[in-house]
Amino acid sequence: MTNTDVKLLLARWALWSKDGSTRALAVNLGYKSIWDSLLPCGGNSGSSREVDTEMLKIDGAMAWIKEHSELDFRLLKLKYYDGDSFQRISKKLSRELPKYQQSKTLMCDKHAKNLVELAEQTLAGYLCKSPSLNTGA
């Protein structure tokens, strides 16, 4: 799985999870309500179910990331779900991370980009190792 594949999957996951944001979301990871699965909205429900299954796999990977690295989860969520630029991410993290709070310095945009790329690599590694998360990408 290439870095581009992971970026595309995360972008699709963000759109998919936002689509269900008006309904109940579990642990703010983007899980759709159970009613979304039980009551199709019309259209081609077969392809919709395939997309939902694939996106639930990404949700599961995001849950694993959140459990193992809160920072990686936050970075991916800020970049893909919230759509923040690297500059905005660096400003947010500069306010939140003790390292930057204590020194009263700002994180460089390039450092934020590197951290996001590392988080993407962590997610890609998890997706490649997990047989139940074979996304076909």
PDB file of C-alpha atoms in Angstrom:
ATOM      1  CA  MET A   1       0.000   0.000   0.000  1.00  0.00           C
ATOM      2  CA  THR A   2       1.508   3.301  -1.083  1.00  0.00           C
ATOM      3  CA  ASN A   3       1.398   6.579   0.790  1.00  0.00           C
ATOM      4  CA  THR A   4      -0.955   7.909  -1.908  1.00  0.00           C
ATOM      5  CA  ASP A   5      -3.316   4.978  -1.304  1.00  0.00           C
ATOM      6  CA  VAL A   6      -3.438   5.758   2.409  1.00  0.00           C
ATOM      7  CA  LYS A   7      -4.125   9.437   1.727  1.00  0.00           C
ATOM      8  CA  LEU A   8      -6.958   8.555  -0.651  1.00  0.00           C
ATOM      9  CA  LEU A   9      -8.442   6.072   1.836  1.00  0.00           C
ATOM     10  CA  LEU A  10      -8.277   8.637   4.644  1.00  0.00           C
ATOM     11  CA  ALA A  11      -9.867  11.315   2.464  1.00  0.00           C
ATOM     12  CA  ARG A  12     -12.688   8.910   1.541  1.00  0.00           C
ATOM     13  CA  TRP A  13     -13.046   7.868   5.189  1.00  0.00           C
ATOM     14  CA  ALA A  14     -13.388  11.503   6.253  1.00  0.00           C
ATOM     15  CA  LEU A  15     -16.127  12.180   3.694  1.00  0.00           C
ATOM     16  CA  TRP A  16     -17.900   8.959   4.612  1.00  0.00           C
ATOM     17  CA  SER A  17     -17.747   9.585   8.347  1.00  0.00           C
ATOM     18  CA  LYS A  18     -18.904  13.195   7.974  1.00  0.00           C
ATOM     19  CA  ASP A  19     -21.879  11.926   5.983  1.00  0.00           C
ATOM     20  CA  GLY A  20     -23.121  10.221   9.148  1.00  0.00           C
ATOM     21  CA  SER A  21     -22.229  13.116  11.452  1.00  0.00           C
ATOM     22  CA  THR A  22     -25.823  14.263  11.901  1.00  0.00           C
ATOM     23  CA  ARG A  23     -26.614  10.914  13.467  1.00  0.00           C
ATOM     24  CA  ALA A  24     -25.175   9.257  16.568  1.00  0.00           C
ATOM     25  CA  LEU A  25     -21.433   8.700  16.251  1.00  0.00           C
ATOM     26  CA  ALA A  26     -19.565   6.260  18.465  1.00  0.00           C
ATOM     27  CA  VAL A  27     -16.456   7.614  20.232  1.00  0.00           C
ATOM     28  CA  ASN A  28     -16.202  10.377  17.654  1.00  0.00           C
ATOM     29  CA  LEU A  29     -14.384   8.109  15.207  1.00  0.00           C
ATOM     30  CA  GLY A  30     -16.888   8.412  12.420  1.00  0.00           C
ATOM     31  CA  TYR A  31     -19.006   5.329  13.018  1.00  0.00           C
ATOM     32  CA  LYS A  32     -22.379   5.715  11.457  1.00  0.00           C
ATOM     33  CA  SER A  33     -25.545   5.009  13.360  1.00  0.00           C
ATOM     34  CA  ILE A  34     -26.892   1.465  13.268  1.00  0.00           C
ATOM     35  CA  TRP A  35     -29.885   2.902  11.436  1.00  0.00           C
ATOM     36  CA  ASP A  36     -27.674   3.746   8.452  1.00  0.00           C
ATOM     37  CA  SER A  37     -26.994   0.037   8.021  1.00  0.00           C
ATOM     38  CA  LEU A  38     -30.575  -1.071   8.559  1.00  0.00           C
ATOM     39  CA  LEU A  39     -32.382   1.611   6.545  1.00  0.00           C
ATOM     40  CA  PRO A  40     -30.793   2.197   3.145  1.00  0.00           C
ATOM     41  CA  CYS A  41     -31.255   5.683   1.698  1.00  0.00           C
ATOM     42  CA  GLY A  42     -32.042   4.442  -1.796  1.00  0.00           C
ATOM     43  CA  GLY A  43     -29.821   4.170  -4.809  1.00  0.00           C
ATOM     44  CA  ASN A  44     -27.522   1.209  -5.336  1.00  0.00           C
ATOM     45  CA  SER A  45     -27.379  -0.248  -1.841  1.00  0.00           C
ATOM     46  CA  GLY A  46     -24.930  -2.978  -2.897  1.00  0.00           C
ATOM     47  CA  SER A  47     -22.088  -0.597  -3.703  1.00  0.00           C
ATOM     48  CA  SER A  48     -23.011   1.519  -0.690  1.00  0.00           C
ATOM     49  CA  ARG A  49     -22.621  -1.516   1.554  1.00  0.00           C
ATOM     50  CA  GLU A  50     -19.223  -2.274   0.016  1.00  0.00           C
ATOM     51  CA  VAL A  51     -18.093   1.296   0.686  1.00  0.00           C
ATOM     52  CA  ASP A  52     -19.502   1.138   4.223  1.00  0.00           C
ATOM     53  CA  THR A  53     -17.655  -2.123   4.859  1.00  0.00           C
ATOM     54  CA  GLU A  54     -14.396  -0.661   3.564  1.00  0.00           C
ATOM     55  CA  MET A  55     -14.837   2.529   5.581  1.00  0.00           C
ATOM     56  CA  LEU A  56     -15.683   0.582   8.739  1.00  0.00           C
ATOM     57  CA  LYS A  57     -12.359  -1.177   8.268  1.00  0.00           C
ATOM     58  CA  ILE A  58     -10.620   2.205   8.155  1.00  0.00           C
ATOM     59  CA  ASP A  59     -12.620   3.229  11.245  1.00  0.00           C
ATOM     60  CA  GLY A  60     -11.303   0.111  12.980  1.00  0.00           C
ATOM     61  CA  ALA A  61      -7.762   1.047  12.015  1.00  0.00           C
ATOM     62  CA  MET A  62      -8.344   4.574  13.339  1.00  0.00           C
ATOM     63  CA  ALA A  63      -9.604   3.083  16.613  1.00  0.00           C
ATOM     64  CA  TRP A  64      -6.399   1.046  16.831  1.00  0.00           C
ATOM     65  CA  ILE A  65      -4.320   4.191  16.135  1.00  0.00           C
ATOM     66  CA  LYS A  66      -6.227   6.097  18.836  1.00  0.00           C
ATOM     67  CA  GLU A  67      -5.554   3.312  21.330  1.00  0.00           C
ATOM     68  CA  HIS A  68      -1.837   3.087  20.527  1.00  0.00           C
ATOM     69  CA  SER A  69      -0.914   6.687  19.697  1.00  0.00           C
ATOM     70  CA  GLU A  70      -3.206   9.537  20.639  1.00  0.00           C
ATOM     71  CA  LEU A  71      -0.939  11.965  18.772  1.00  0.00           C
ATOM     72  CA  ASP A  72      -1.096   9.988  15.510  1.00  0.00           C
ATOM     73  CA  PHE A  73      -4.871   9.763  15.804  1.00  0.00           C
ATOM     74  CA  ARG A  74      -5.128  13.493  16.462  1.00  0.00           C
ATOM     75  CA  LEU A  75      -2.869  14.307  13.506  1.00  0.00           C
ATOM     76  CA  LEU A  76      -4.869  12.166  11.077  1.00  0.00           C
ATOM     77  CA  LYS A  77      -8.158  13.501  12.370  1.00  0.00           C
ATOM     78  CA  LEU A  78      -6.997  17.118  12.110  1.00  0.00           C
ATOM     79  CA  LYS A  79      -5.661  16.613   8.574  1.00  0.00           C
ATOM     80  CA  TYR A  80      -8.385  14.468   7.056  1.00  0.00           C
ATOM     81  CA  TYR A  81     -11.557  14.787   9.128  1.00  0.00           C
ATOM     82  CA  ASP A  82     -11.198  18.478  10.012  1.00  0.00           C
ATOM     83  CA  GLY A  83      -9.362  19.360   6.788  1.00  0.00           C
ATOM     84  CA  ASP A  84      -6.728  21.469   8.549  1.00  0.00           C
ATOM     85  CA  SER A  85      -3.621  22.665   6.712  1.00  0.00           C
ATOM     86  CA  PHE A  86      -0.170  21.794   8.027  1.00  0.00           C
ATOM     87  CA  GLN A  87       0.160  25.391   9.216  1.00  0.00           C
ATOM     88  CA  ARG A  88      -3.056  25.139  11.242  1.00  0.00           C
ATOM     89  CA  ILE A  89      -2.039  21.737  12.620  1.00  0.00           C
ATOM     90  CA  SER A  90       1.329  23.122  13.716  1.00  0.00           C
ATOM     91  CA  LYS A  91      -0.360  26.041  15.490  1.00  0.00           C
ATOM     92  CA  LYS A  92      -2.849  23.768  17.264  1.00  0.00           C
ATOM     93  CA  LEU A  93      -0.164  21.335  18.375  1.00  0.00           C
ATOM     94  CA  SER A  94       2.100  24.183  19.508  1.00  0.00           C
ATOM     95  CA  ARG A  95      -0.648  25.234  21.915  1.00  0.00           C
ATOM     96  CA  GLU A  96      -1.361  21.682  23.103  1.00  0.00           C
ATOM     97  CA  LEU A  97       1.959  19.851  23.373  1.00  0.00           C
ATOM     98  CA  PRO A  98       3.944  20.445  26.583  1.00  0.00           C
ATOM     99  CA  LYS A  99       7.248  20.609  24.687  1.00  0.00           C
ATOM    100  CA  TYR A 100       6.082  23.705  22.829  1.00  0.00           C
ATOM    101  CA  GLN A 101       4.094  25.203  25.717  1.00  0.00           C
ATOM    102  CA  GLN A 102       7.125  25.199  28.010  1.00  0.00           C
ATOM    103  CA  SER A 103       9.522  26.677  25.469  1.00  0.00           C
ATOM    104  CA  LYS A 104       6.876  29.054  24.071  1.00  0.00           C
ATOM    105  CA  THR A 105       7.948  28.151  20.545  1.00  0.00           C
ATOM    106  CA  LEU A 106       5.877  27.260  17.519  1.00  0.00           C
ATOM    107  CA  MET A 107       6.066  24.006  15.628  1.00  0.00           C
ATOM    108  CA  CYS A 108       7.277  24.342  12.051  1.00  0.00           C
ATOM    109  CA  ASP A 109       4.760  23.485   9.300  1.00  0.00           C
ATOM    110  CA  LYS A 110       7.272  21.018   7.828  1.00  0.00           C
ATOM    111  CA  HIS A 111       7.500  19.226  11.171  1.00  0.00           C
ATOM    112  CA  ALA A 112       3.689  18.937  11.272  1.00  0.00           C
ATOM    113  CA  LYS A 113       3.770  17.530   7.732  1.00  0.00           C
ATOM    114  CA  ASN A 114       6.431  14.979   8.749  1.00  0.00           C
ATOM    115  CA  LEU A 115       4.374  13.941  11.783  1.00  0.00           C
ATOM    116  CA  VAL A 116       1.254  13.462   9.633  1.00  0.00           C
ATOM    117  CA  GLU A 117       3.254  11.396   7.141  1.00  0.00           C
ATOM    118  CA  LEU A 118       4.568   9.201   9.963  1.00  0.00           C
ATOM    119  CA  ALA A 119       1.014   8.717  11.233  1.00  0.00           C
ATOM    120  CA  GLU A 120      -0.064   7.754   7.697  1.00  0.00           C
ATOM    121  CA  GLN A 121       2.770   5.218   7.551  1.00  0.00           C
ATOM    122  CA  THR A 122       1.690   3.778  10.903  1.00  0.00           C
ATOM    123  CA  LEU A 123      -1.857   3.393   9.596  1.00  0.00           C
ATOM    124  CA  ALA A 124      -0.606   1.822   6.350  1.00  0.00           C
ATOM    125  CA  GLY A 125       1.516  -0.630   8.314  1.00  0.00           C
ATOM    126  CA  TYR A 126      -1.470  -1.628  10.419  1.00  0.00           C
ATOM    127  CA  LEU A 127      -3.682  -2.054   7.355  1.00  0.00           C
ATOM    128  CA  CYS A 128      -1.064  -4.243   5.641  1.00  0.00           C
ATOM    129  CA  LYS A 129      -0.535  -6.451   8.708  1.00  0.00           C
ATOM    130  CA  SER A 130      -4.194  -6.916   9.560  1.00  0.00           C
ATOM    131  CA  PRO A 131      -5.794  -9.629   7.396  1.00  0.00           C
ATOM    132  CA  SER A 132      -9.291  -8.425   8.297  1.00  0.00           C
ATOM    133  CA  LEU A 133      -8.461  -4.954   6.971  1.00  0.00           C
ATOM    134  CA  ASN A 134      -7.438  -5.852   3.454  1.00  0.00           C
ATOM    135  CA  THR A 135      -8.929  -2.878   1.620  1.00  0.00           C
ATOM    136  CA  GLY A 136      -7.936  -4.019  -1.815  1.00  0.00           C
ATOM    137  CA  ALA A 137      -6.115  -0.734  -2.396  1.00  0.00           C
TER     138      ALA A 137
END
